[in-house]
mmCIF file of C-alpha atoms in Angstrom:
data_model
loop_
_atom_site.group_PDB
_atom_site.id
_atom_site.type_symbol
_atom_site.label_atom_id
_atom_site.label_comp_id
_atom_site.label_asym_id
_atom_site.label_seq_id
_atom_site.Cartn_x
_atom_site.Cartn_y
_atom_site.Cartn_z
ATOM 1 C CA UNK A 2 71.263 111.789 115.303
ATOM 2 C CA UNK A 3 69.537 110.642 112.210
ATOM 3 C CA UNK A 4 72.417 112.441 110.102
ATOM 4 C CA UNK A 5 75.424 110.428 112.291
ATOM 5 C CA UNK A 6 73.031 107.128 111.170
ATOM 6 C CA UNK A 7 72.263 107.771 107.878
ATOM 7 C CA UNK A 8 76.760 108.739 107.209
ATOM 8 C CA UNK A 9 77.193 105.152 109.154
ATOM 9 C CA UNK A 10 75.401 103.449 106.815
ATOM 10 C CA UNK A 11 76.489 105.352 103.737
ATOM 11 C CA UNK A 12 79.939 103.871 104.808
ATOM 12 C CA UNK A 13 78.786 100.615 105.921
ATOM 13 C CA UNK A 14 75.685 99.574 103.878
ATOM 14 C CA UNK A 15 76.019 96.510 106.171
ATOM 15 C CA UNK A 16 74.056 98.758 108.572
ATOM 16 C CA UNK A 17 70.531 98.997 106.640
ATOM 17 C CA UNK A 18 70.105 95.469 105.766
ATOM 18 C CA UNK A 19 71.186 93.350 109.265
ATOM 19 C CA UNK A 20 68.219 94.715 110.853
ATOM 20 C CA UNK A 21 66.263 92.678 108.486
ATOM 21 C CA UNK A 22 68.336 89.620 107.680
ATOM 22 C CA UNK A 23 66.190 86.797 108.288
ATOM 23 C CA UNK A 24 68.563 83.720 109.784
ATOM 24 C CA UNK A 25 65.660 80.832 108.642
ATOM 25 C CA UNK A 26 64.444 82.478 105.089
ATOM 26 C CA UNK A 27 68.041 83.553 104.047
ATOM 27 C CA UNK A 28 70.653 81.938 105.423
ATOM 28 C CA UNK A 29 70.758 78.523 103.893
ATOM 29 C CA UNK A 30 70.965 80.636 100.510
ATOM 30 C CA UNK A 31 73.988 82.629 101.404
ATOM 31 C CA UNK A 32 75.855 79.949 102.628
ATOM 32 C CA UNK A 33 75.431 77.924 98.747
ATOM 33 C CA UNK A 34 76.593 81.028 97.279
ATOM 34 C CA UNK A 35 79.622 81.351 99.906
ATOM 35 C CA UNK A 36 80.211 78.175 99.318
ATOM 36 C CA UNK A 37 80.050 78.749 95.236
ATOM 37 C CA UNK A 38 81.873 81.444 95.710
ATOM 38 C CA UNK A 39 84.912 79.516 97.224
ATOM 39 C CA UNK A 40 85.088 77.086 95.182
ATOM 40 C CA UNK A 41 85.606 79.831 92.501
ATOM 41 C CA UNK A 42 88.346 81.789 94.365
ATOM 42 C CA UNK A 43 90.592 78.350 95.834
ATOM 43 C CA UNK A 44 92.005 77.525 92.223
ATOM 44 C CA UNK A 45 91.707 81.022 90.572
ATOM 45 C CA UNK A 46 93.849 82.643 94.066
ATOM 46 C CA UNK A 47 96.138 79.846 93.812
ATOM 47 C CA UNK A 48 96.855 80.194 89.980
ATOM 48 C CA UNK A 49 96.307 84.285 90.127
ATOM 49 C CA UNK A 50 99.186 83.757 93.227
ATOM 50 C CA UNK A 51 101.798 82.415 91.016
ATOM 51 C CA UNK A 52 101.104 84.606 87.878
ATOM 52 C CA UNK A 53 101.655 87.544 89.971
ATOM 53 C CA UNK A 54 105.143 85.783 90.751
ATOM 54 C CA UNK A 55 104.465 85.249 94.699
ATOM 55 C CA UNK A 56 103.376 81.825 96.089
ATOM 56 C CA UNK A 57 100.254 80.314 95.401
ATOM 57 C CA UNK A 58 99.476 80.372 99.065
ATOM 58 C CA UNK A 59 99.606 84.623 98.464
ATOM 59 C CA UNK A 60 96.903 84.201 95.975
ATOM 60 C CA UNK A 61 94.388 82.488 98.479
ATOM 61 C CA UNK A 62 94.585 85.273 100.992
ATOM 62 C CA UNK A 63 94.155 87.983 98.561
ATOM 63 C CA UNK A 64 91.100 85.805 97.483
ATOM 64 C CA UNK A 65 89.633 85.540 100.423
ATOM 65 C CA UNK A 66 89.757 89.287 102.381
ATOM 66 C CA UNK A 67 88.473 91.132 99.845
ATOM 67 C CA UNK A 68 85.058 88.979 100.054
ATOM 68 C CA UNK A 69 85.022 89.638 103.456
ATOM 69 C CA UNK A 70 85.451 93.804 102.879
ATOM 70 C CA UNK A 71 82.308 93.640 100.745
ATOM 71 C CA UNK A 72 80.067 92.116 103.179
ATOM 72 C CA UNK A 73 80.927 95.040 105.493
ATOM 73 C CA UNK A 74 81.420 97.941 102.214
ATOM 74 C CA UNK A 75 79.167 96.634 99.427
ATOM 75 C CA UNK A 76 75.522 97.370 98.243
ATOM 76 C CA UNK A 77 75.199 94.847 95.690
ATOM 77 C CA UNK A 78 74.190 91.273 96.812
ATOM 78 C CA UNK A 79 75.238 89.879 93.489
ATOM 79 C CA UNK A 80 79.064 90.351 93.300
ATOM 80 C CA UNK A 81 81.508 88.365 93.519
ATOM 81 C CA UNK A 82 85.417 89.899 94.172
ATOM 82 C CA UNK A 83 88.961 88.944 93.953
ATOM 83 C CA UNK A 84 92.038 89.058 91.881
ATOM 84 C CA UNK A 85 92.145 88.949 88.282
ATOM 85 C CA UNK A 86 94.447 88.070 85.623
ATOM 86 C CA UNK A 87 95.703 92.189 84.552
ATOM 87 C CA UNK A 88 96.560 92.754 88.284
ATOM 88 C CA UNK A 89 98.449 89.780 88.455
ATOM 89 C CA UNK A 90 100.355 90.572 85.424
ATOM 90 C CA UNK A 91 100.578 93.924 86.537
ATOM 91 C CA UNK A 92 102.036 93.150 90.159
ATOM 92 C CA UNK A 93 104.646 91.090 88.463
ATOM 93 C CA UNK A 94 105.660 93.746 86.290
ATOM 94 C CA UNK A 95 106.296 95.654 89.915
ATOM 95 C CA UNK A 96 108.380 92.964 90.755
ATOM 96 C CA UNK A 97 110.480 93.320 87.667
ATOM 97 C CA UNK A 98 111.434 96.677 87.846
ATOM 98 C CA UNK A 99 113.298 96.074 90.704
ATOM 99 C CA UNK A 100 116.913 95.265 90.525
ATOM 100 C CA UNK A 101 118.210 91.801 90.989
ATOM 101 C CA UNK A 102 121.245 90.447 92.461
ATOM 102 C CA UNK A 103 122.004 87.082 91.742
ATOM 103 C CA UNK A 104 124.248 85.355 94.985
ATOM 104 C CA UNK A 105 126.139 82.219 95.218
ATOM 105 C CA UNK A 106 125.860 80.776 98.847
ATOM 106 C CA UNK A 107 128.853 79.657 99.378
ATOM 107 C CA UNK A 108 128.187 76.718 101.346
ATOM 108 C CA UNK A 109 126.048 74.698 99.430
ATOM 109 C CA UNK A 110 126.817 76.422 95.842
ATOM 110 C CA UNK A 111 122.945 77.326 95.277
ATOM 111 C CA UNK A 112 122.151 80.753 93.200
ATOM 112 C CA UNK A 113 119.746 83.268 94.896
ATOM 113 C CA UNK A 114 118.080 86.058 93.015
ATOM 114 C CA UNK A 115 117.194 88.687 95.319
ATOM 115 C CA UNK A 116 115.044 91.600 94.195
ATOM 116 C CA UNK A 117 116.125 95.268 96.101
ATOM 117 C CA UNK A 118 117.247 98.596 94.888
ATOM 118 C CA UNK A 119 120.078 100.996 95.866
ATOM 119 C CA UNK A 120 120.561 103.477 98.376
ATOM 120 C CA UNK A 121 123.632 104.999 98.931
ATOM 121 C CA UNK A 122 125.780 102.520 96.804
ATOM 122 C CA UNK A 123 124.456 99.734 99.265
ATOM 123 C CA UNK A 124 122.010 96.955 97.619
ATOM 124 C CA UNK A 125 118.866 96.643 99.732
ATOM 125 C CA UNK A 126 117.432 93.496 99.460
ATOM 126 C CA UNK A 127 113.470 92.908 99.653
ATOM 127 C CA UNK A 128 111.192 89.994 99.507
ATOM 128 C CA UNK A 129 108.981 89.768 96.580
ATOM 129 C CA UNK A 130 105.980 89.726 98.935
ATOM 130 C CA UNK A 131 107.390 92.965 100.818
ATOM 131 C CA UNK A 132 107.153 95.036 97.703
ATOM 132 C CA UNK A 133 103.840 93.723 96.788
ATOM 133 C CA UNK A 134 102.220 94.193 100.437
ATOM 134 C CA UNK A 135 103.531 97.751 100.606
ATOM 135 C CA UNK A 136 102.023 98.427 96.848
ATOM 136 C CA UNK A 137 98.472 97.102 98.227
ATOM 137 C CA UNK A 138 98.602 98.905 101.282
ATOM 138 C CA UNK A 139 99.162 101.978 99.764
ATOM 139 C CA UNK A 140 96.735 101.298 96.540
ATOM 140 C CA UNK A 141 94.124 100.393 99.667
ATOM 141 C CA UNK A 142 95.390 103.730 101.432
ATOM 142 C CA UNK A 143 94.332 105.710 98.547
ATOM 143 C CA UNK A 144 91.326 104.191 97.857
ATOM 144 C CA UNK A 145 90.052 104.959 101.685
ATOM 145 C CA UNK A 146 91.017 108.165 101.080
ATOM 146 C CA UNK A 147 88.982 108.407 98.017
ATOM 147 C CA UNK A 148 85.996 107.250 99.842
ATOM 148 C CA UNK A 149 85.729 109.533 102.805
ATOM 149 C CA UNK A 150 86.372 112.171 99.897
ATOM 150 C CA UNK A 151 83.607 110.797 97.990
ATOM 151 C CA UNK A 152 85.944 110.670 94.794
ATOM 152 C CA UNK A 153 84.546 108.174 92.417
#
């Protein structure tokens, strides 16, 4: 039993130190450095969001879930995580090696650049925030796996 507890909180450090959290000695604490915290990540996900060539509201939610991860995966009380300028850069890069098609709508006369690739002679068109969210996912895929591995 000890061995099942001891792999739980080797996964979840969250585990070994909720026990102990002390609401009235701590808590007033954590919430001025949440708070510090998002003041932090509002402007730099919004900014990081349009670097990476998505919306700026994109940048906010990649911002804010991987500060809630490390409350559940982290040992270290003093870090702070989110998106930085290289992965931004590098996600648009992504984006660009796509090909683009560049439409006329007809109706109203109004160019649209669509990103996509070819299969079969056929252009298939995806969103910029499609190729990005399957990227993650499977950058976040591979890092699980790494984990339960215990690759570092």
């Amino acid at each position: 039993k000890s061995s099942f507890r001891q792999t739980m909180t080797r996964f979840f450090p969250i585990l070994s130190w909720l026990p102990d959290y002390s609401i009235k000695n701590d808590f007033l604490y954590d919430l001025i450095a949440g708070l510090t915290v998002l003041t932090l990540h509002i402007p730099q996900g919004l900014a990081y969001g349009r670097l990476a060539g998505l919306e700026p509201s994109n940048g906010l939610f990649v911002s804010l879930f991987p500060s809630l991860f490390m409350v559940f995966f982290s040992r270290s009380r003093h870090i702070s995580v989110g998106t930085f300028a290289v992965i931004s850069i590098a996600c648009r890069d992504l984006l660009e090696k796509f090909e683009t098609q560049d439409l006329t709508d007809t109706d109203d006369d109004v160019e649209i650049r669509r990103h996509g690739f070819t299969v079969n002679s056929e252009f298939v068109a995806v969103t910029p925030t499609e190729v990005l969210t399957s990227f993650c996912l499977l950058v976040g895929l591979i890092q699980v796996r790494d984990k339960f591995l215990q690759l570092k």
